[in-house]
Amino acid sequence: MNEQFRAHIEKLSTINDEQFDYILSFFKPKKLKKHSILISEGDTVSYEYWVAKGCLKASYVLQDGKERIIRFAMEDWWISDYDAYFKKNPATLHIECLEDCEVLVLSFDDREKLCKELPEMEYFFRKKIEGAYAAFQKRLISLLSSDAKERYDFFLQQYPMLHKRVSKSIIASYLGITRETLSRISNL
Amino acid sequence: MNEQFRAHIEKLSTINDEQFDYILSFFKPKKLKKHSILISEGDTVSYEYWVAKGCLKASYVLQDGKERIIRFAMEDWWISDYDAYFKKNPATLHIECLEDCEVLVLSFDDREKLCKELPEMEYFFRKKIEGAYAAFQKRLISLLSSDAKERYDFFLQQYPMLHKRVSKSIIASYLGITRETLSRISNL
DNA sequence: CTTTAAATTTGATTTACATCACACTTAAAA
DNA sequence: TTTTAAGTGTGATGTAAATCAAATTTAAAG
C-alpha cells in the first residue's frame, strides 16, 4: 500500500525517502468491511480518506430515503464530504463502502500541518483539487445539458471501470434517474 | 481596485507591502464593455480573471443555441473555464460580460510562478479552490435532489445580490430550466 | 418622445422521466 | 440445498417541466 501511495503522490510532487516517511506518519491505515459507514449526515467531518483498495460512494439521502450519489471513490481516489471537511459544516453526505476497503485516513489539522511544513504537499493538494474541480465542472455540464441516455454514455466513457463494479441502481442514482429509467435506456 | 484586491487576498493570507506589489505585478488590469467575450468554445485558455467590478457569466452553449450557465462572477469572484485552464483542454465554456467590467488578468504560467515563489499565494489559491469546490458540491446536490422551485429558492438564498442584477432568463438557464418555467414558479 | 428590440408572462400541448406494480433473475445466508 | 433477500426488467399510468405560440411589459436605441 505504501508504495502505491508514494507513486500516487509522485505523480504530482517529487519527494525523497525521508519526506515520504514523514508524510506517511500523518496517515492512519484502516480496513473497512463492505457496508461500513465512514460519514453520516450531521457528523462533524474531520477526516478525508485516500483509497488503497475497494470502492465507496458519497451520497445525499433524501427525506423519503432515496439517495443521489454525489461521487464515487476507488483505488487512488480521495473521498470525504468536502463541504463539511473544508468548511467545517455538519455533513450533508453519507459515505459508505460498496466493497471491503483499505484506506489511509488524514485529519484536517494534519493536512494543514503537512501543507505548511512541506511545500511539495501544498502543491500536491492544490493540483489534486484543481483536477477534481475540473471534473466537477464537466459533470455539471453533463447534468445540465444532456438527457438520461447521453449522461449514461458519458458516464460509461468516463468511468468504464466503475460500471463493472457497482450496481445499476447506484449508477442510476449517480446519473439522477431511477433504476427503471436506466434499465430502459441501457438496452437501447 | 488595488486596495480591494489586497483586501481580497488578505482574507486568506497575510502579506506585506513589498509582497503585494510583487503579486500585483503579475496581474494585468483590463476594462471590458458589456457583451465582451472573454473565452469562446474551442479556445486555448491561458488566463483567469479576478473581478473588481461588474458581472459575468460562464455558460455551455448547446447545439440549438440554448445555453446553460455554469457559473456567474461578480465583485471579488474569480472566473475562467477551469477545465480548460487547469487541464489545458480546449474551452467548452463561453464567458461573457453581463455588465461593463473591470478585471485583473492572470496567466496560468504566472499563477504557477507566483505559487512557487510565494507560499502565501499557493496557500491562498488552495483555500480559494477548496471553497469553490465545496460550493460546487452544494450546487450538485441541489440539482440532483430538488425540483425547479426548490432550486430557485436555494439560488435566491445563496445569491440574493445576483438575483437583482441578472435577467430571469439567465437565472433560469443557471437553474437548468426554461424562462417560462421560472416565470411560472417565481410567483407561486 | 417614438420606435424597435429584448425580456417576461400566460395558455395549450407534448414529452421525458417518475412512480407504481409485479415478474424474474442472481446472489447471499441459513 | 433451501430460503431469503437484493438486484434487474417490463408494462401501465402520472406528472413536472419542455415546447410551441402569442400577448404584454420593459428597456434600449434612434
Short mmCIF file of C-alpha atoms (C1' of nucleotides) in Angstrom, two decimals:
data_model
loop_
_atom_site.label_atom_id
_atom_site.label_comp_id
_atom_site.label_asym_id
_atom_site.label_seq_id
_atom_site.Cartn_x
_atom_site.Cartn_y
_atom_site.Cartn_z
CA MET A 1 0.00 0.00 0.00
CA ASN A 2 2.79 2.43 0.91
CA GLU A 3 4.49 2.12 -2.45
CA GLN A 4 1.15 2.65 -4.17
CA PHE A 5 0.58 5.77 -2.09
CA ARG A 6 4.05 7.10 -2.78
CA ALA A 7 3.57 6.57 -6.51
CA HIS A 8 0.29 8.44 -6.22
CA ILE A 9 1.95 11.45 -4.63
CA GLU A 10 4.89 11.36 -7.00
CA LYS A 11 2.55 11.76 -9.94
CA LEU A 12 2.44 15.42 -8.90
CA SER A 13 5.32 16.08 -6.45
CA THR A 14 8.80 14.67 -6.25
CA ILE A 15 9.73 13.67 -2.70
CA ASN A 16 12.64 11.82 -1.10
CA ASP A 17 12.50 8.80 1.25
CA GLU A 18 12.74 10.86 4.37
CA GLN A 19 9.96 13.19 3.24
CA PHE A 20 7.75 10.25 2.34
CA ASP A 21 8.20 8.66 5.75
CA TYR A 22 7.31 11.95 7.34
CA ILE A 23 4.22 12.34 5.14
CA LEU A 24 3.13 8.79 5.83
CA SER A 25 3.35 9.39 9.56
CA PHE A 26 0.29 11.64 9.24
CA PHE A 27 -1.84 8.96 7.65
CA LYS A 28 -3.53 6.17 9.55
CA PRO A 29 -4.32 2.95 7.65
CA LYS A 30 -7.76 1.49 8.19
CA LYS A 31 -9.54 -1.62 6.96
CA LEU A 32 -13.27 -1.44 6.41
CA LYS A 33 -15.90 -4.07 5.69
CA LYS A 34 -18.46 -3.66 2.93
CA HIS A 35 -21.38 -1.53 4.16
CA SER A 36 -19.21 0.27 6.74
CA ILE A 37 -20.22 3.88 7.10
CA LEU A 38 -17.47 6.49 7.18
CA ILE A 39 -19.58 9.63 7.41
CA SER A 40 -23.25 10.11 8.31
CA GLU A 41 -25.44 13.14 7.81
CA GLY A 42 -24.95 15.68 10.57
CA ASP A 43 -21.47 14.47 11.55
CA THR A 44 -18.57 16.79 12.12
CA VAL A 45 -16.15 15.78 9.39
CA SER A 46 -12.51 15.85 10.48
CA TYR A 47 -11.14 13.28 8.05
CA GLU A 48 -10.62 12.59 4.41
CA TYR A 49 -9.69 9.19 3.00
CA TRP A 50 -7.32 8.00 0.34
CA VAL A 51 -8.48 4.68 -1.09
CA ALA A 52 -5.83 1.98 -1.43
CA LYS A 53 -8.35 -0.76 -2.19
CA GLY A 54 -12.10 -1.06 -2.63
CA CYS A 55 -14.92 1.17 -3.71
CA LEU A 56 -17.10 3.72 -1.89
CA LYS A 57 -19.99 6.05 -2.52
CA ALA A 58 -20.74 9.53 -1.17
CA SER A 59 -24.45 10.21 -1.39
CA TYR A 60 -27.11 12.68 -0.37
CA VAL A 61 -30.07 10.94 1.25
CA LEU A 62 -33.48 12.44 0.57
CA GLN A 63 -36.34 12.62 3.07
CA ASP A 64 -38.04 9.59 1.52
CA GLY A 65 -34.85 7.54 1.84
CA LYS A 66 -33.92 7.73 -1.82
CA GLU A 67 -30.36 8.76 -2.48
CA ARG A 68 -28.34 10.70 -5.01
CA ILE A 69 -24.72 9.67 -5.47
CA ILE A 70 -22.53 12.77 -5.38
CA ARG A 71 -19.29 10.93 -6.05
CA PHE A 72 -17.64 7.54 -6.06
CA ALA A 73 -14.15 6.62 -4.95
CA MET A 74 -11.95 3.67 -5.76
CA GLU A 75 -8.21 2.85 -5.84
CA ASP A 76 -6.10 6.03 -5.80
CA TRP A 77 -9.06 8.37 -5.32
CA TRP A 78 -9.77 10.57 -2.31
CA ILE A 79 -13.12 10.86 -0.61
CA SER A 80 -14.85 12.89 2.07
CA ASP A 81 -17.75 15.28 2.42
CA TYR A 82 -15.66 18.20 1.25
CA ASP A 83 -18.18 20.87 2.07
CA ALA A 84 -18.14 19.64 5.65
CA TYR A 85 -14.40 18.89 5.76
CA PHE A 86 -13.20 22.18 4.26
CA LYS A 87 -15.88 24.49 5.60
CA LYS A 88 -16.49 22.82 8.98
CA ASN A 89 -20.19 22.47 8.24
CA PRO A 90 -22.18 19.48 9.51
CA ALA A 91 -22.05 16.65 6.96
CA THR A 92 -24.79 16.56 4.36
CA LEU A 93 -23.40 13.41 2.77
CA HIS A 94 -23.42 9.77 3.70
CA ILE A 95 -20.23 7.87 2.83
CA GLU A 96 -20.30 4.10 2.71
CA CYS A 97 -18.15 1.20 1.48
CA LEU A 98 -19.54 -0.65 -1.53
CA GLU A 99 -16.82 -3.32 -1.07
CA ASP A 100 -14.30 -4.24 1.62
CA CYS A 101 -11.90 -1.31 1.64
CA GLU A 102 -8.45 -0.26 2.75
CA VAL A 103 -7.94 3.44 3.20
CA LEU A 104 -5.44 5.94 4.58
CA VAL A 105 -7.05 8.43 6.92
CA LEU A 106 -5.91 12.06 7.11
CA SER A 107 -7.26 14.59 9.59
CA PHE A 108 -7.93 18.17 8.54
CA ASP A 109 -5.43 19.52 11.04
CA ASP A 110 -2.73 17.14 9.86
CA ARG A 111 -3.46 18.10 6.27
CA GLU A 112 -2.93 21.76 7.09
CA LYS A 113 0.20 20.98 9.08
CA LEU A 114 1.58 18.92 6.22
CA CYS A 115 0.87 21.72 3.76
CA LYS A 116 2.56 24.28 5.96
CA GLU A 117 5.65 22.18 6.53
CA LEU A 118 6.10 20.65 3.09
CA PRO A 119 5.57 22.89 0.05
CA GLU A 120 5.53 19.73 -2.07
CA MET A 121 2.37 18.64 -0.28
CA GLU A 122 0.69 22.02 -0.52
CA TYR A 123 1.40 21.85 -4.24
CA PHE A 124 0.13 18.27 -4.36
CA PHE A 125 -3.18 19.08 -2.70
CA ARG A 126 -3.65 22.20 -4.78
CA LYS A 127 -3.14 20.29 -8.04
CA LYS A 128 -5.33 17.45 -6.80
CA ILE A 129 -8.28 19.67 -6.09
CA GLU A 130 -7.79 21.62 -9.31
CA GLY A 131 -8.27 18.33 -11.15
CA ALA A 132 -11.29 17.42 -9.05
CA TYR A 133 -12.79 20.84 -9.68
CA ALA A 134 -12.32 20.49 -13.44
CA ALA A 135 -14.00 17.06 -13.35
CA PHE A 136 -16.87 18.50 -11.33
CA GLN A 137 -17.37 21.19 -13.96
CA LYS A 138 -17.70 18.52 -16.64
CA ARG A 139 -20.23 16.62 -14.56
CA LEU A 140 -22.28 19.76 -14.07
CA ILE A 141 -22.30 20.44 -17.81
CA SER A 142 -23.41 16.87 -18.42
CA LEU A 143 -26.22 17.16 -15.88
CA LEU A 144 -27.46 20.49 -17.18
CA SER A 145 -27.13 19.77 -20.87
CA SER A 146 -27.82 16.11 -21.55
CA ASP A 147 -30.73 13.71 -21.29
CA ALA A 148 -30.56 10.43 -19.38
CA LYS A 149 -29.11 8.38 -22.26
CA GLU A 150 -26.38 10.90 -23.03
CA ARG A 151 -25.41 11.17 -19.38
CA TYR A 152 -25.19 7.39 -19.14
CA ASP A 153 -22.95 7.23 -22.21
CA PHE A 154 -20.75 9.99 -20.77
CA PHE A 155 -20.51 8.07 -17.50
CA LEU A 156 -19.54 4.83 -19.28
CA GLN A 157 -16.89 6.63 -21.26
CA GLN A 158 -15.51 8.43 -18.21
CA TYR A 159 -15.67 5.59 -15.70
CA PRO A 160 -15.68 2.25 -17.56
CA MET A 161 -14.17 0.51 -14.53
CA LEU A 162 -16.86 1.69 -12.16
CA HIS A 163 -19.57 0.37 -14.42
CA LYS A 164 -18.31 -3.17 -13.80
CA ARG A 165 -18.11 -2.78 -10.04
CA VAL A 166 -21.25 -1.05 -8.88
CA SER A 167 -24.92 -1.97 -9.22
CA LYS A 168 -27.12 -0.37 -11.84
CA SER A 169 -29.37 1.16 -9.18
CA ILE A 170 -26.37 3.01 -7.83
CA ILE A 171 -25.27 4.20 -11.26
CA ALA A 172 -28.84 5.42 -11.86
CA SER A 173 -28.68 7.36 -8.63
CA TYR A 174 -25.37 8.95 -9.75
CA LEU A 175 -26.99 9.98 -13.03
CA GLY A 176 -30.01 11.46 -11.27
CA ILE A 177 -32.50 9.00 -12.76
CA THR A 178 -34.44 5.99 -11.46
CA ARG A 179 -33.22 2.42 -11.88
CA GLU A 180 -36.24 1.75 -14.11
CA THR A 181 -35.22 4.51 -16.49
CA LEU A 182 -31.62 3.28 -16.55
CA SER A 183 -32.84 -0.24 -17.29
CA ARG A 184 -34.86 1.07 -20.22
CA ILE A 185 -32.13 3.25 -21.74
CA SER A 186 -29.26 0.82 -21.18
CA ASN A 187 -30.53 -1.61 -23.77
CA LEU A 188 -31.24 0.92 -26.48
CA MET B 1 -9.07 48.47 -7.20
CA ASN B 2 -5.68 47.57 -5.78
CA GLU B 3 -6.79 48.01 -2.18
CA GLN B 4 -9.86 45.92 -2.91
CA PHE B 5 -7.68 43.19 -4.38
CA ARG B 6 -5.28 43.28 -1.46
CA ALA B 7 -8.15 43.01 0.99
CA HIS B 8 -9.39 40.03 -1.02
CA ILE B 9 -6.07 38.23 -0.70
CA GLU B 10 -5.64 39.14 2.93
CA LYS B 11 -8.88 37.40 3.77
CA LEU B 12 -6.83 34.20 3.47
CA SER B 13 -3.12 35.13 3.51
CA THR B 14 -1.26 37.86 5.35
CA ILE B 15 1.20 39.69 3.09
CA ASN B 16 3.37 42.80 3.42
CA ASP B 17 3.54 45.80 1.07
CA GLU B 18 6.51 44.51 -0.84
CA GLN B 19 4.89 41.14 -1.39
CA PHE B 20 1.67 42.73 -2.53
CA ASP B 21 3.48 44.89 -5.09
CA TYR B 22 5.22 41.79 -6.35
CA ILE B 23 1.94 39.86 -6.58
CA LEU B 24 0.22 42.73 -8.32
CA SER B 25 2.96 42.85 -10.95
CA PHE B 26 1.64 39.52 -12.28
CA PHE B 27 -1.86 40.84 -12.82
CA LYS B 28 -2.90 42.97 -15.74
CA PRO B 29 -5.92 45.27 -15.30
CA LYS B 30 -8.46 45.27 -18.09
CA LYS B 31 -11.69 47.16 -18.76
CA LEU B 32 -14.44 45.40 -20.67
CA LYS B 33 -17.70 46.57 -22.17
CA LYS B 34 -20.98 44.74 -21.61
CA HIS B 35 -21.27 41.83 -24.08
CA SER B 36 -17.47 41.49 -24.39
CA ILE B 37 -16.45 37.87 -24.75
CA LEU B 38 -13.52 36.65 -22.67
CA ILE B 39 -13.50 32.99 -23.69
CA SER B 40 -15.17 31.20 -26.62
CA GLU B 41 -15.71 27.49 -27.13
CA GLY B 42 -12.62 25.83 -28.55
CA ASP B 43 -10.18 28.48 -27.30
CA THR B 44 -6.96 27.66 -25.54
CA VAL B 45 -7.48 29.14 -22.09
CA SER B 46 -4.36 30.73 -20.62
CA TYR B 47 -6.00 33.22 -18.32
CA GLU B 48 -8.24 33.52 -15.33
CA TYR B 49 -9.88 36.73 -14.18
CA TRP B 50 -10.48 38.35 -10.84
CA VAL B 51 -13.48 40.66 -10.98
CA ALA B 52 -13.04 44.12 -9.50
CA LYS B 53 -16.29 45.46 -10.92
CA GLY B 54 -19.18 44.13 -12.98
CA CYS B 55 -20.83 40.80 -13.58
CA LEU B 56 -20.08 37.89 -15.96
CA LYS B 57 -21.46 34.52 -16.94
CA ALA B 58 -19.69 31.29 -17.92
CA SER B 59 -22.03 29.14 -19.97
CA TYR B 60 -22.14 26.00 -22.04
CA VAL B 61 -23.81 26.60 -25.39
CA LEU B 62 -25.91 23.75 -26.79
CA GLN B 63 -26.18 22.81 -30.46
CA ASP B 64 -29.51 24.62 -30.80
CA GLY B 65 -28.00 27.80 -29.36
CA LYS B 66 -29.60 27.44 -25.94
CA GLU B 67 -27.23 27.88 -23.06
CA ARG B 68 -26.68 26.57 -19.56
CA ILE B 69 -24.98 28.89 -17.09
CA ILE B 70 -22.21 27.01 -15.32
CA ARG B 71 -21.24 29.86 -13.06
CA PHE B 72 -21.52 33.58 -12.52
CA ALA B 73 -18.88 36.01 -11.32
CA MET B 74 -19.12 39.44 -9.78
CA GLU B 75 -17.04 41.68 -7.49
CA ASP B 76 -14.32 39.67 -5.69
CA TRP B 77 -15.02 36.45 -7.57
CA TRP B 78 -12.72 34.64 -9.97
CA ILE B 79 -13.76 33.27 -13.33
CA SER B 80 -12.38 31.16 -16.16
CA ASP B 81 -13.13 27.86 -17.89
CA TYR B 82 -11.30 25.90 -15.21
CA ASP B 83 -11.36 22.59 -17.02
CA ALA B 84 -9.59 24.28 -19.93
CA TYR B 85 -7.35 26.49 -17.76
CA PHE B 86 -6.15 23.78 -15.36
CA LYS B 87 -6.16 20.82 -17.72
CA LYS B 88 -5.11 22.58 -20.93
CA ASN B 89 -8.18 21.29 -22.75
CA PRO B 90 -9.92 23.37 -25.41
CA ALA B 91 -12.57 25.57 -23.83
CA THR B 92 -16.08 24.15 -23.57
CA LEU B 93 -17.42 27.32 -21.98
CA HIS B 94 -18.33 30.73 -23.27
CA ILE B 95 -17.53 33.62 -20.91
CA GLU B 96 -19.17 36.96 -21.42
CA CYS B 97 -19.70 40.25 -19.57
CA LEU B 98 -23.26 40.90 -18.43
CA GLU B 99 -22.26 44.47 -17.49
CA ASP B 100 -19.26 46.74 -18.09
CA CYS B 101 -16.46 45.08 -16.15
CA GLU B 102 -13.06 45.71 -14.67
CA VAL B 103 -10.92 42.65 -14.11
CA LEU B 104 -7.39 41.63 -13.21
CA VAL B 105 -5.98 39.08 -15.64
CA LEU B 106 -3.64 36.30 -14.50
CA SER B 107 -1.95 33.85 -16.85
CA PHE B 108 -1.61 30.19 -15.91
CA ASP B 109 2.18 30.38 -16.04
CA ASP B 110 2.26 33.43 -13.81
CA ARG B 111 -0.10 31.72 -11.41
CA GLU B 112 2.25 28.77 -11.11
CA LYS B 113 5.28 31.05 -10.77
CA LEU B 114 3.54 33.03 -8.05
CA CYS B 115 2.64 29.83 -6.19
CA LYS B 116 6.19 28.55 -6.40
CA GLU B 117 7.74 31.79 -5.21
CA LEU B 118 5.25 32.81 -2.55
CA PRO B 119 3.92 30.10 -0.22
CA GLU B 120 1.27 32.61 0.88
CA MET B 121 -0.13 32.60 -2.64
CA GLU B 122 -0.04 28.83 -3.00
CA TYR B 123 -1.99 28.70 0.25
CA PHE B 124 -4.34 31.39 -1.00
CA PHE B 125 -5.15 29.57 -4.22
CA ARG B 126 -5.54 26.25 -2.46
CA LYS B 127 -8.00 27.70 0.04
CA LYS B 128 -9.82 29.56 -2.70
CA ILE B 129 -10.44 26.46 -4.75
CA GLU B 130 -11.35 24.39 -1.70
CA GLY B 131 -14.15 26.88 -1.11
CA ALA B 132 -15.22 26.80 -4.74
CA TYR B 133 -15.23 23.01 -4.68
CA ALA B 134 -17.41 22.94 -1.58
CA ALA B 135 -19.86 25.36 -3.23
CA PHE B 136 -19.91 23.21 -6.36
CA GLN B 137 -20.81 20.18 -4.25
CA LYS B 138 -23.79 22.04 -2.81
CA ARG B 139 -24.92 23.06 -6.29
CA LEU B 140 -24.71 19.46 -7.46
CA ILE B 141 -26.81 18.27 -4.52
CA SER B 142 -29.37 20.95 -5.29
CA LEU B 143 -29.52 19.95 -8.96
CA LEU B 144 -29.83 16.24 -8.23
CA SER B 145 -32.22 16.46 -5.32
CA SER B 146 -34.59 19.38 -5.80
CA ASP B 147 -37.32 20.40 -8.18
CA ALA B 148 -37.33 23.72 -10.04
CA LYS B 149 -38.99 25.71 -7.25
CA GLU B 150 -36.66 24.42 -4.56
CA ARG B 151 -33.59 25.14 -6.70
CA TYR B 152 -34.81 28.67 -7.31
CA ASP B 153 -35.32 29.25 -3.60
CA PHE B 154 -31.85 27.87 -2.89
CA PHE B 155 -30.41 30.19 -5.53
CA LEU B 156 -32.18 33.22 -4.06
CA GLN B 157 -30.94 32.38 -0.61
CA GLN B 158 -27.38 31.79 -1.79
CA TYR B 159 -27.05 34.67 -4.24
CA PRO B 160 -29.58 37.39 -3.33
CA MET B 161 -27.39 40.04 -4.96
CA LEU B 162 -27.19 38.24 -8.29
CA HIS B 163 -30.95 37.98 -8.46
CA LYS B 164 -31.17 41.77 -8.69
CA ARG B 165 -28.51 42.10 -11.38
CA VAL B 166 -29.16 39.43 -13.98
CA SER B 167 -32.17 38.70 -16.16
CA LYS B 168 -34.62 35.96 -15.29
CA SER B 169 -33.83 34.07 -18.49
CA ILE B 170 -30.25 33.84 -17.35
CA ILE B 171 -31.19 32.69 -13.87
CA ALA B 172 -33.43 30.05 -15.45
CA SER B 173 -30.52 28.86 -17.52
CA TYR B 174 -28.40 28.61 -14.34
CA LEU B 175 -31.11 26.53 -12.70
CA GLY B 176 -31.40 24.23 -15.70
CA ILE B 177 -34.98 25.22 -16.51
CA THR B 178 -36.67 27.35 -19.18
CA ARG B 179 -37.57 31.00 -18.68
CA GLU B 180 -41.25 30.03 -18.96
CA THR B 181 -40.96 27.59 -16.08
CA LEU B 182 -39.10 30.16 -13.95
CA SER B 183 -41.80 32.71 -14.67
CA ARG B 184 -44.44 30.26 -13.51
CA ILE B 185 -42.71 29.17 -10.30
CA SER B 186 -41.43 32.62 -9.29
CA ASN B 187 -44.89 33.93 -8.49
CA LEU B 188 -46.06 30.91 -6.52
"C1'" DC C 1 -40.62 61.15 -27.30
"C1'" DT C 2 -41.03 57.42 -30.59
"C1'" DT C 3 -39.57 53.22 -32.49
"C1'" DT C 4 -37.56 48.90 -32.26
"C1'" DA C 5 -35.89 45.28 -29.80
"C1'" DA C 6 -35.37 42.48 -25.65
"C1'" DA C 7 -37.39 40.34 -21.67
"C1'" DT C 8 -41.33 38.46 -19.32
"C1'" DT C 9 -45.81 36.41 -18.65
"C1'" DT C 10 -49.65 33.33 -19.77
"C1'" DG C 11 -52.06 29.44 -22.12
"C1'" DA C 12 -52.38 24.95 -24.72
"C1'" DT C 13 -49.99 20.88 -25.83
"C1'" DT C 14 -46.29 17.44 -25.68
"C1'" DT C 15 -42.69 14.59 -23.69
"C1'" DA C 16 -39.06 12.60 -20.90
"C1'" DC C 17 -38.87 10.58 -16.96
"C1'" DA C 18 -41.03 9.17 -12.35
"C1'" DT C 19 -43.99 6.28 -9.99
"C1'" DC C 20 -46.46 2.12 -9.10
"C1'" DA C 21 -46.91 -2.74 -9.60
"C1'" DC C 22 -45.18 -7.16 -10.29
"C1'" DA C 23 -42.40 -10.84 -12.63
"C1'" DC C 24 -37.89 -12.64 -12.99
"C1'" DT C 25 -33.07 -13.38 -12.05
"C1'" DT C 26 -28.92 -13.51 -9.36
"C1'" DA C 27 -26.56 -13.70 -5.16
"C1'" DA C 28 -26.02 -14.34 -0.32
"C1'" DA C 29 -27.43 -16.58 4.02
"C1'" DA C 30 -29.35 -20.25 6.78
"C1'" DT D 1 -29.57 -27.40 -0.81
"C1'" DT D 2 -33.35 -24.32 0.51
"C1'" DT D 3 -34.59 -19.82 1.91
"C1'" DT D 4 -34.37 -15.07 1.88
"C1'" DA D 5 -33.05 -11.02 0.05
"C1'" DA D 6 -31.06 -7.95 -3.29
"C1'" DG D 7 -30.95 -6.53 -7.87
"C1'" DT D 8 -32.95 -6.10 -12.61
"C1'" DG D 9 -36.51 -5.84 -16.41
"C1'" DT D 10 -41.00 -4.51 -18.30
"C1'" DG D 11 -45.73 -2.71 -18.61
"C1'" DA D 12 -49.37 0.85 -17.33
"C1'" DT D 13 -50.12 5.34 -15.69
"C1'" DG D 14 -49.00 10.03 -13.78
"C1'" DT D 15 -46.58 14.46 -13.71
"C1'" DA D 16 -43.10 18.22 -13.79
"C1'" DA D 17 -41.23 20.69 -16.93
"C1'" DA D 18 -40.36 21.44 -22.12
"C1'" DT D 19 -42.11 23.16 -26.23
"C1'" DC D 20 -44.88 25.98 -29.19
"C1'" DA D 21 -47.38 30.21 -29.73
"C1'" DA D 22 -48.90 34.72 -28.63
"C1'" DA D 23 -49.64 38.73 -25.83
"C1'" DT D 24 -47.63 42.14 -22.81
"C1'" DT D 25 -44.31 44.64 -20.35
"C1'" DT D 26 -39.75 46.78 -20.00
"C1'" DA D 27 -35.69 48.62 -21.81
"C1'" DA D 28 -32.66 50.39 -25.32
"C1'" DA D 29 -31.75 52.96 -29.47
"C1'" DG D 30 -32.79 56.46 -32.91
#
